Tab-separated table of C-alpha atoms in Angstrom:
chain	number	residue	atom	x	y	z
A	1	UNK	CA	2.591	-6.789	13.449
A	2	UNK	CA	2.868	-4.931	9.981
A	3	UNK	CA	5.496	-7.521	8.866
A	4	UNK	CA	3.665	-10.593	10.023
A	5	UNK	CA	0.660	-9.670	8.217
A	6	UNK	CA	2.712	-8.811	4.737
A	7	UNK	CA	3.772	-12.080	5.249
A	8	UNK	CA	0.507	-14.000	5.747
A	9	UNK	CA	-0.715	-11.808	2.373
A	10	UNK	CA	2.122	-12.619	0.568
A	11	UNK	CA	1.575	-16.362	1.327
A	12	UNK	CA	-2.044	-15.984	0.100
A	13	UNK	CA	-0.944	-15.024	-3.301
A	14	UNK	CA	0.248	-11.411	-2.869
A	15	UNK	CA	-0.465	-7.829	-3.312
A	16	UNK	CA	-3.748	-7.286	-5.179
A	17	UNK	CA	-4.198	-5.923	-8.592
A	18	UNK	CA	-7.029	-2.663	-8.858
A	19	UNK	CA	-7.580	-0.210	-11.153
A	20	UNK	CA	-6.247	3.439	-11.134
A	21	UNK	CA	-9.528	4.935	-9.844
A	22	UNK	CA	-10.319	1.855	-7.285
A	23	UNK	CA	-6.648	2.374	-6.043
A	24	UNK	CA	-7.211	5.988	-5.669
A	25	UNK	CA	-10.694	5.289	-3.863
A	26	UNK	CA	-9.007	2.291	-1.443
A	27	UNK	CA	-5.992	5.303	-0.721
A	28	UNK	CA	-8.653	8.144	0.072
A	29	UNK	CA	-10.653	5.113	2.210
A	30	UNK	CA	-7.584	4.567	4.245
A	31	UNK	CA	-6.340	7.755	4.837
A	32	UNK	CA	-9.793	8.964	6.230
A	33	UNK	CA	-10.293	5.752	8.289
A	34	UNK	CA	-6.339	5.733	9.597
A	35	UNK	CA	-6.513	1.980	8.313
A	36	UNK	CA	-3.279	0.286	6.939
A	37	UNK	CA	-2.833	-0.637	3.434
A	38	UNK	CA	-1.304	-3.671	1.196
A	39	UNK	CA	0.204	-2.089	-1.837
A	40	UNK	CA	1.870	-3.315	-4.902
A	41	UNK	CA	3.922	-1.040	-6.183
A	42	UNK	CA	6.355	-0.793	-9.160
A	43	UNK	CA	9.688	1.166	-8.410
A	44	UNK	CA	11.772	3.033	-10.740
A	45	UNK	CA	13.530	-0.010	-12.121
A	46	UNK	CA	10.335	-1.533	-12.540
A	47	UNK	CA	10.631	-4.106	-10.006
A	48	UNK	CA	7.351	-4.947	-8.475
A	49	UNK	CA	7.510	-4.827	-4.676
A	50	UNK	CA	4.834	-5.476	-1.847
A	51	UNK	CA	4.428	-4.168	1.431
A	52	UNK	CA	2.000	-2.748	4.508
A	53	UNK	CA	1.884	1.108	4.695
A	54	UNK	CA	0.366	3.466	7.115
A	55	UNK	CA	-0.964	5.937	4.525
A	56	UNK	CA	-0.324	9.655	6.086
A	57	UNK	CA	-1.221	11.789	3.388
A	58	UNK	CA	-2.245	12.098	-0.714
A	59	UNK	CA	-1.339	14.899	-3.043
A	60	UNK	CA	-0.359	15.753	-6.113
A	61	UNK	CA	-0.021	12.022	-7.494
A	62	UNK	CA	2.061	11.078	-4.518
A	63	UNK	CA	1.190	8.908	-1.239
A	64	UNK	CA	3.084	9.304	1.732
A	65	UNK	CA	2.979	6.602	4.430
A	66	UNK	CA	4.698	5.319	7.129
A	67	UNK	CA	6.644	1.786	6.152
A	68	UNK	CA	6.687	-0.396	9.485
A	69	UNK	CA	9.140	-2.584	7.556
A	70	UNK	CA	11.610	0.109	7.046
A	71	UNK	CA	11.043	2.412	9.857
A	72	UNK	CA	10.693	5.598	7.616
A	73	UNK	CA	8.185	7.643	5.946
A	74	UNK	CA	8.493	6.885	2.340
A	75	UNK	CA	6.798	8.975	-0.733
A	76	UNK	CA	4.974	6.739	-3.508
A	77	UNK	CA	4.018	7.782	-6.815
A	78	UNK	CA	0.585	7.114	-6.957
A	79	UNK	CA	0.537	6.047	-10.750
A	80	UNK	CA	3.186	3.261	-9.616
A	81	UNK	CA	0.921	1.768	-7.480
A	82	UNK	CA	-0.188	-1.553	-9.241
A	83	UNK	CA	-2.931	-2.366	-6.337
A	84	UNK	CA	-4.030	-1.484	-2.951
A	85	UNK	CA	-6.316	-3.160	-0.354
A	86	UNK	CA	-7.275	-2.260	3.375
A	87	UNK	CA	-4.421	-4.486	5.411
A	88	UNK	CA	-7.369	-5.697	7.778
A	89	UNK	CA	-9.265	-7.018	4.608
A	90	UNK	CA	-9.849	-10.496	4.727
A	91	UNK	CA	-8.562	-12.286	1.157
A	92	UNK	CA	-11.022	-12.793	-1.185
């Protein structure tokens, strides 16, 4: 379950930090493979959040993804993603 995996990753030290180029590459890989992602994200207020999402599309600097925690489809500004990792990858 995504919520359980999110709790496990948070206990392992939180969301990854990746460069913008690496983040975009990881997002593309997840979209192609239909693989959930672990994201670090800075919201409009500057607060950092961490979540596992199921990517659906990426266009114009935005990622559209299903957030199992909220049960909603959300749009994320790629420039605000602080890091990404495929959710099924083992922690380093």
